[in-house]
mmCIF file with all atom_site columns, C-alpha atoms in Angstrom:
data_model
loop_
_atom_site.group_PDB
_atom_site.id
_atom_site.type_symbol
_atom_site.label_atom_id
_atom_site.label_alt_id
_atom_site.label_comp_id
_atom_site.label_asym_id
_atom_site.label_entity_id
_atom_site.label_seq_id
_atom_site.pdbx_PDB_ins_code
_atom_site.Cartn_x
_atom_site.Cartn_y
_atom_site.Cartn_z
_atom_site.occupancy
_atom_site.B_iso_or_equiv
_atom_site.pdbx_formal_charge
_atom_site.auth_seq_id
_atom_site.auth_comp_id
_atom_site.auth_asym_id
_atom_site.auth_atom_id
_atom_site.pdbx_PDB_model_num
ATOM 1   C CA . MET A 1 1   ? 229.600 344.151 -68.952 1.00 0.00 ? 17  MET A CA 1
ATOM 2   C CA . GLU A 1 2   ? 227.221 346.537 -70.478 1.00 0.00 ? 18  GLU A CA 1
ATOM 3   C CA . SER A 1 3   ? 227.934 349.449 -72.606 1.00 0.00 ? 19  SER A CA 1
ATOM 4   C CA . GLU A 1 4   ? 227.916 353.198 -72.175 1.00 0.00 ? 20  GLU A CA 1
ATOM 5   C CA . LEU A 1 5   ? 225.048 353.415 -74.151 1.00 0.00 ? 21  LEU A CA 1
ATOM 6   C CA . GLU A 1 6   ? 223.430 350.539 -72.535 1.00 0.00 ? 22  GLU A CA 1
ATOM 7   C CA . ASP A 1 7   ? 223.428 351.747 -69.214 1.00 0.00 ? 23  ASP A CA 1
ATOM 8   C CA . ALA A 1 8   ? 222.876 355.355 -69.816 1.00 0.00 ? 24  ALA A CA 1
ATOM 9   C CA . ILE A 1 9   ? 219.713 353.258 -71.225 1.00 0.00 ? 25  ILE A CA 1
ATOM 10  C CA . ASN A 1 10  ? 218.952 351.147 -68.739 1.00 0.00 ? 26  ASN A CA 1
ATOM 11  C CA . GLU A 1 11  ? 219.418 354.464 -66.084 1.00 0.00 ? 27  GLU A CA 1
ATOM 12  C CA . TRP A 1 12  ? 216.411 356.449 -67.898 1.00 0.00 ? 28  TRP A CA 1
ATOM 13  C CA . HIS A 1 13  ? 214.339 353.481 -67.750 1.00 0.00 ? 29  HIS A CA 1
ATOM 14  C CA . ALA A 1 14  ? 214.948 352.753 -63.875 1.00 0.00 ? 30  ALA A CA 1
ATOM 15  C CA . GLY A 1 15  ? 214.355 356.900 -63.536 1.00 0.00 ? 31  GLY A CA 1
ATOM 16  C CA . VAL A 1 16  ? 211.324 356.792 -65.587 1.00 0.00 ? 32  VAL A CA 1
ATOM 17  C CA . ASN A 1 17  ? 209.619 354.181 -64.058 1.00 0.00 ? 33  ASN A CA 1
ATOM 18  C CA . ALA A 1 18  ? 210.827 354.942 -60.024 1.00 0.00 ? 34  ALA A CA 1
ATOM 19  C CA . GLY A 1 19  ? 209.074 358.548 -61.514 1.00 0.00 ? 35  GLY A CA 1
ATOM 20  C CA . ASP A 1 20  ? 211.921 359.723 -59.556 1.00 0.00 ? 36  ASP A CA 1
ATOM 21  C CA . LEU A 1 21  ? 212.161 363.087 -61.209 1.00 0.00 ? 37  LEU A CA 1
ATOM 22  C CA . SER A 1 22  ? 215.970 364.080 -59.953 1.00 0.00 ? 38  SER A CA 1
ATOM 23  C CA . ARG A 1 23  ? 217.573 360.709 -61.446 1.00 0.00 ? 39  ARG A CA 1
ATOM 24  C CA . ALA A 1 24  ? 215.276 360.916 -64.264 1.00 0.00 ? 40  ALA A CA 1
ATOM 25  C CA . ALA A 1 25  ? 216.287 364.355 -64.857 1.00 0.00 ? 41  ALA A CA 1
ATOM 26  C CA . ALA A 1 26  ? 219.905 363.286 -65.033 1.00 0.00 ? 42  ALA A CA 1
ATOM 27  C CA . ALA A 1 27  ? 220.323 360.438 -66.912 1.00 0.00 ? 43  ALA A CA 1
ATOM 28  C CA . VAL A 1 28  ? 218.983 362.728 -70.098 1.00 0.00 ? 44  VAL A CA 1
ATOM 29  C CA . GLY A 1 29  ? 221.941 365.444 -71.453 1.00 0.00 ? 45  GLY A CA 1
ATOM 30  C CA . ASP A 1 30  ? 221.082 369.120 -71.723 1.00 0.00 ? 46  ASP A CA 1
ATOM 31  C CA . PRO A 1 31  ? 219.028 369.791 -74.073 1.00 0.00 ? 47  PRO A CA 1
ATOM 32  C CA . VAL A 1 32  ? 217.676 365.668 -74.348 1.00 0.00 ? 48  VAL A CA 1
ATOM 33  C CA . VAL A 1 33  ? 215.278 365.747 -77.362 1.00 0.00 ? 49  VAL A CA 1
ATOM 34  C CA . VAL A 1 34  ? 212.526 364.137 -77.673 1.00 0.00 ? 50  VAL A CA 1
ATOM 35  C CA . LEU A 1 35  ? 209.267 362.945 -79.991 1.00 0.00 ? 51  LEU A CA 1
ATOM 36  C CA . GLY A 1 36  ? 206.264 362.016 -78.703 1.00 0.00 ? 52  GLY A CA 1
ATOM 37  C CA . PRO A 1 37  ? 202.262 361.999 -79.781 1.00 0.00 ? 53  PRO A CA 1
ATOM 38  C CA . LYS A 1 38  ? 202.496 365.542 -79.054 1.00 0.00 ? 54  LYS A CA 1
ATOM 39  C CA . GLY A 1 39  ? 205.441 366.723 -80.229 1.00 0.00 ? 55  GLY A CA 1
ATOM 40  C CA . ALA A 1 40  ? 209.279 367.044 -80.982 1.00 0.00 ? 56  ALA A CA 1
ATOM 41  C CA . GLY A 1 41  ? 211.735 369.133 -79.962 1.00 0.00 ? 57  GLY A CA 1
ATOM 42  C CA . PRO A 1 42  ? 214.950 370.327 -77.474 1.00 0.00 ? 58  PRO A CA 1
ATOM 43  C CA . ILE A 1 43  ? 213.951 370.329 -74.082 1.00 0.00 ? 59  ILE A CA 1
ATOM 44  C CA . THR A 1 44  ? 215.585 371.022 -70.476 1.00 0.00 ? 60  THR A CA 1
ATOM 45  C CA . PRO A 1 45  ? 216.074 367.781 -68.130 1.00 0.00 ? 61  PRO A CA 1
ATOM 46  C CA . ASP A 1 46  ? 213.808 370.221 -65.430 1.00 0.00 ? 62  ASP A CA 1
ATOM 47  C CA . GLN A 1 47  ? 211.110 370.007 -68.513 1.00 0.00 ? 63  GLN A CA 1
ATOM 48  C CA . PHE A 1 48  ? 211.765 366.199 -68.874 1.00 0.00 ? 64  PHE A CA 1
ATOM 49  C CA . ALA A 1 49  ? 211.192 365.462 -64.765 1.00 0.00 ? 65  ALA A CA 1
ATOM 50  C CA . ASP A 1 50  ? 208.131 367.431 -65.739 1.00 0.00 ? 66  ASP A CA 1
ATOM 51  C CA . TRP A 1 51  ? 207.108 365.377 -68.142 1.00 0.00 ? 67  TRP A CA 1
ATOM 52  C CA . VAL A 1 52  ? 207.836 362.483 -66.566 1.00 0.00 ? 68  VAL A CA 1
ATOM 53  C CA . ASP A 1 53  ? 205.856 363.744 -63.695 1.00 0.00 ? 69  ASP A CA 1
ATOM 54  C CA . ARG A 1 54  ? 202.603 364.441 -65.689 1.00 0.00 ? 70  ARG A CA 1
ATOM 55  C CA . SER A 1 55  ? 202.365 361.816 -67.572 1.00 0.00 ? 71  SER A CA 1
ATOM 56  C CA . GLY A 1 56  ? 203.557 358.773 -65.227 1.00 0.00 ? 72  GLY A CA 1
ATOM 57  C CA . ILE A 1 57  ? 204.420 356.399 -67.848 1.00 0.00 ? 73  ILE A CA 1
ATOM 58  C CA . ARG A 1 58  ? 205.495 353.202 -67.244 1.00 0.00 ? 74  ARG A CA 1
ATOM 59  C CA . LEU A 1 59  ? 208.124 351.880 -70.116 1.00 0.00 ? 75  LEU A CA 1
ATOM 60  C CA . VAL A 1 60  ? 209.251 347.865 -69.873 1.00 0.00 ? 76  VAL A CA 1
ATOM 61  C CA . PRO A 1 61  ? 211.659 346.829 -72.222 1.00 0.00 ? 77  PRO A CA 1
ATOM 62  C CA . ARG A 1 62  ? 211.235 343.885 -74.180 1.00 0.00 ? 78  ARG A CA 1
ATOM 63  C CA . SER A 1 63  ? 213.783 344.458 -76.911 1.00 0.00 ? 79  SER A CA 1
ATOM 64  C CA . TRP A 1 64  ? 216.643 345.736 -77.631 1.00 0.00 ? 80  TRP A CA 1
ATOM 65  C CA . HIS A 1 65  ? 218.264 346.771 -81.296 1.00 0.00 ? 81  HIS A CA 1
ATOM 66  C CA . PRO A 1 66  ? 221.560 348.402 -81.013 1.00 0.00 ? 82  PRO A CA 1
ATOM 67  C CA . ILE A 1 67  ? 222.168 350.332 -84.372 1.00 0.00 ? 83  ILE A CA 1
ATOM 68  C CA . SER A 1 68  ? 225.886 351.929 -83.489 1.00 0.00 ? 84  SER A CA 1
ATOM 69  C CA . GLU A 1 69  ? 227.901 352.980 -80.740 1.00 0.00 ? 85  GLU A CA 1
ATOM 70  C CA . ARG A 1 70  ? 225.444 355.980 -79.939 1.00 0.00 ? 86  ARG A CA 1
ATOM 71  C CA . LEU A 1 71  ? 221.830 354.282 -81.289 1.00 0.00 ? 87  LEU A CA 1
ATOM 72  C CA . MET A 1 72  ? 220.040 352.017 -80.073 1.00 0.00 ? 88  MET A CA 1
ATOM 73  C CA . VAL A 1 73  ? 216.270 351.366 -80.218 1.00 0.00 ? 89  VAL A CA 1
ATOM 74  C CA . VAL A 1 74  ? 214.418 349.841 -77.885 1.00 0.00 ? 90  VAL A CA 1
ATOM 75  C CA . GLU A 1 75  ? 211.106 348.402 -78.254 1.00 0.00 ? 91  GLU A CA 1
ATOM 76  C CA . GLU A 1 76  ? 208.642 348.798 -75.176 1.00 0.00 ? 92  GLU A CA 1
ATOM 77  C CA . ASP A 1 77  ? 205.659 347.849 -73.555 1.00 0.00 ? 93  ASP A CA 1
ATOM 78  C CA . ALA A 1 78  ? 203.922 351.167 -72.248 1.00 0.00 ? 94  ALA A CA 1
ATOM 79  C CA . THR A 1 79  ? 201.478 351.754 -69.832 1.00 0.00 ? 95  THR A CA 1
ATOM 80  C CA . TRP A 1 80  ? 200.008 354.627 -68.027 1.00 0.00 ? 96  TRP A CA 1
ATOM 81  C CA . PRO A 1 81  ? 197.460 355.765 -65.128 1.00 0.00 ? 97  PRO A CA 1
ATOM 82  C CA . GLY A 1 82  ? 194.417 354.897 -65.592 1.00 0.00 ? 98  GLY A CA 1
ATOM 83  C CA . ASP A 1 83  ? 195.036 351.434 -68.076 1.00 0.00 ? 99  ASP A CA 1
ATOM 84  C CA . GLN A 1 84  ? 197.637 349.125 -66.897 1.00 0.00 ? 100 GLN A CA 1
ATOM 85  C CA . THR A 1 85  ? 196.895 347.450 -70.798 1.00 0.00 ? 101 THR A CA 1
ATOM 86  C CA . PRO A 1 86  ? 199.780 347.900 -72.089 1.00 0.00 ? 102 PRO A CA 1
ATOM 87  C CA . THR A 1 87  ? 200.430 349.492 -75.583 1.00 0.00 ? 103 THR A CA 1
ATOM 88  C CA . ARG A 1 88  ? 204.033 348.279 -77.458 1.00 0.00 ? 104 ARG A CA 1
ATOM 89  C CA . VAL A 1 89  ? 206.045 351.004 -78.637 1.00 0.00 ? 105 VAL A CA 1
ATOM 90  C CA . ALA A 1 90  ? 209.719 351.656 -79.522 1.00 0.00 ? 106 ALA A CA 1
ATOM 91  C CA . THR A 1 91  ? 212.095 354.550 -78.703 1.00 0.00 ? 107 THR A CA 1
ATOM 92  C CA . VAL A 1 92  ? 214.891 355.500 -80.680 1.00 0.00 ? 108 VAL A CA 1
ATOM 93  C CA . PHE A 1 93  ? 217.552 356.838 -78.435 1.00 0.00 ? 109 PHE A CA 1
ATOM 94  C CA . ARG A 1 94  ? 220.962 358.018 -78.686 1.00 0.00 ? 110 ARG A CA 1
ATOM 95  C CA . VAL A 1 95  ? 223.819 359.020 -75.793 1.00 0.00 ? 111 VAL A CA 1
ATOM 96  C CA . ALA A 1 96  ? 227.054 360.654 -75.574 1.00 0.00 ? 112 ALA A CA 1
ATOM 97  C CA . GLY A 1 97  ? 228.632 361.308 -72.434 1.00 0.00 ? 113 GLY A CA 1
ATOM 98  C CA . ALA A 1 98  ? 226.623 359.255 -70.238 1.00 0.00 ? 114 ALA A CA 1
ATOM 99  C CA . LYS A 1 99  ? 223.437 360.747 -71.051 1.00 0.00 ? 115 LYS A CA 1
ATOM 100 C CA . VAL A 1 100 ? 220.497 360.110 -72.759 1.00 0.00 ? 116 VAL A CA 1
ATOM 101 C CA . THR A 1 101 ? 220.486 363.192 -75.486 1.00 0.00 ? 117 THR A CA 1
ATOM 102 C CA . ALA A 1 102 ? 217.226 362.010 -77.866 1.00 0.00 ? 118 ALA A CA 1
ATOM 103 C CA . ALA A 1 103 ? 214.500 359.846 -76.921 1.00 0.00 ? 119 ALA A CA 1
ATOM 104 C CA . LEU A 1 104 ? 212.381 359.731 -80.074 1.00 0.00 ? 120 LEU A CA 1
ATOM 105 C CA . ARG A 1 105 ? 209.155 357.419 -79.066 1.00 0.00 ? 121 ARG A CA 1
ATOM 106 C CA . LEU A 1 106 ? 207.548 355.677 -81.967 1.00 0.00 ? 122 LEU A CA 1
ATOM 107 C CA . PRO A 1 107 ? 204.087 353.688 -82.855 1.00 0.00 ? 123 PRO A CA 1
ATOM 108 C CA . ASP A 1 108 ? 205.637 350.764 -83.411 1.00 0.00 ? 124 ASP A CA 1
ATOM 109 C CA . LEU A 1 109 ? 209.605 349.013 -84.124 1.00 0.00 ? 125 LEU A CA 1
ATOM 110 C CA . ARG A 1 110 ? 209.449 349.238 -87.539 1.00 0.00 ? 126 ARG A CA 1
ATOM 111 C CA . SER A 1 111 ? 209.072 352.667 -87.756 1.00 0.00 ? 127 SER A CA 1
ATOM 112 C CA . ALA A 1 112 ? 211.359 353.215 -85.037 1.00 0.00 ? 128 ALA A CA 1
ATOM 113 C CA . LEU A 1 113 ? 214.165 351.227 -87.290 1.00 0.00 ? 129 LEU A CA 1
ATOM 114 C CA . GLU A 1 114 ? 214.039 352.880 -90.005 1.00 0.00 ? 130 GLU A CA 1
ATOM 115 C CA . LEU A 1 115 ? 214.038 356.116 -87.998 1.00 0.00 ? 131 LEU A CA 1
ATOM 116 C CA . ALA A 1 116 ? 217.413 354.854 -86.183 1.00 0.00 ? 132 ALA A CA 1
ATOM 117 C CA . TYR A 1 117 ? 218.796 354.279 -89.769 1.00 0.00 ? 133 TYR A CA 1
ATOM 118 C CA . ILE A 1 118 ? 218.157 357.597 -91.530 1.00 0.00 ? 134 ILE A CA 1
ATOM 119 C CA . CYS A 1 119 ? 219.825 359.204 -87.803 1.00 0.00 ? 135 CYS A CA 1
ATOM 120 C CA . ARG A 1 120 ? 222.111 356.680 -88.133 1.00 0.00 ? 136 ARG A CA 1
ATOM 121 C CA . GLU A 1 121 ? 223.131 357.494 -91.605 1.00 0.00 ? 137 GLU A CA 1
ATOM 122 C CA . MET A 1 122 ? 222.750 361.544 -91.671 1.00 0.00 ? 138 MET A CA 1
ATOM 123 C CA . ALA A 1 123 ? 225.213 361.296 -88.467 1.00 0.00 ? 139 ALA A CA 1
ATOM 124 C CA . ALA A 1 124 ? 227.560 359.693 -90.736 1.00 0.00 ? 140 ALA A CA 1
ATOM 125 C CA . THR A 1 125 ? 227.515 361.700 -93.147 1.00 0.00 ? 141 THR A CA 1
ATOM 126 C CA . GLU A 1 126 ? 228.116 364.831 -91.516 1.00 0.00 ? 142 GLU A CA 1
#
């Protein structure tokens, strides 16, 4: 049986990869913290759905790296419209209440794991 963490991340991928804007919006918290090449910060579920629509990104999970009960790093193959050559990226996911509350996309697994471990240690010292 999958954990709430895995279930939430799978639902996030399903909404994003289907380009299903209502499903993508329902998969995230309000707000959801995002990080990508164009910046970082909290956005609403509707803004997240707009990003899914604008970017056209598809992210196919390749490896899963549990960090804590709420944090997971997923290495993914990313593709965008007009370029179907996959680019390997990695995303740090944080989940609360069965929703993704952070999706921090980094250019490689090592960077994502380093950030995830820092996030875990920060949360442990609150």
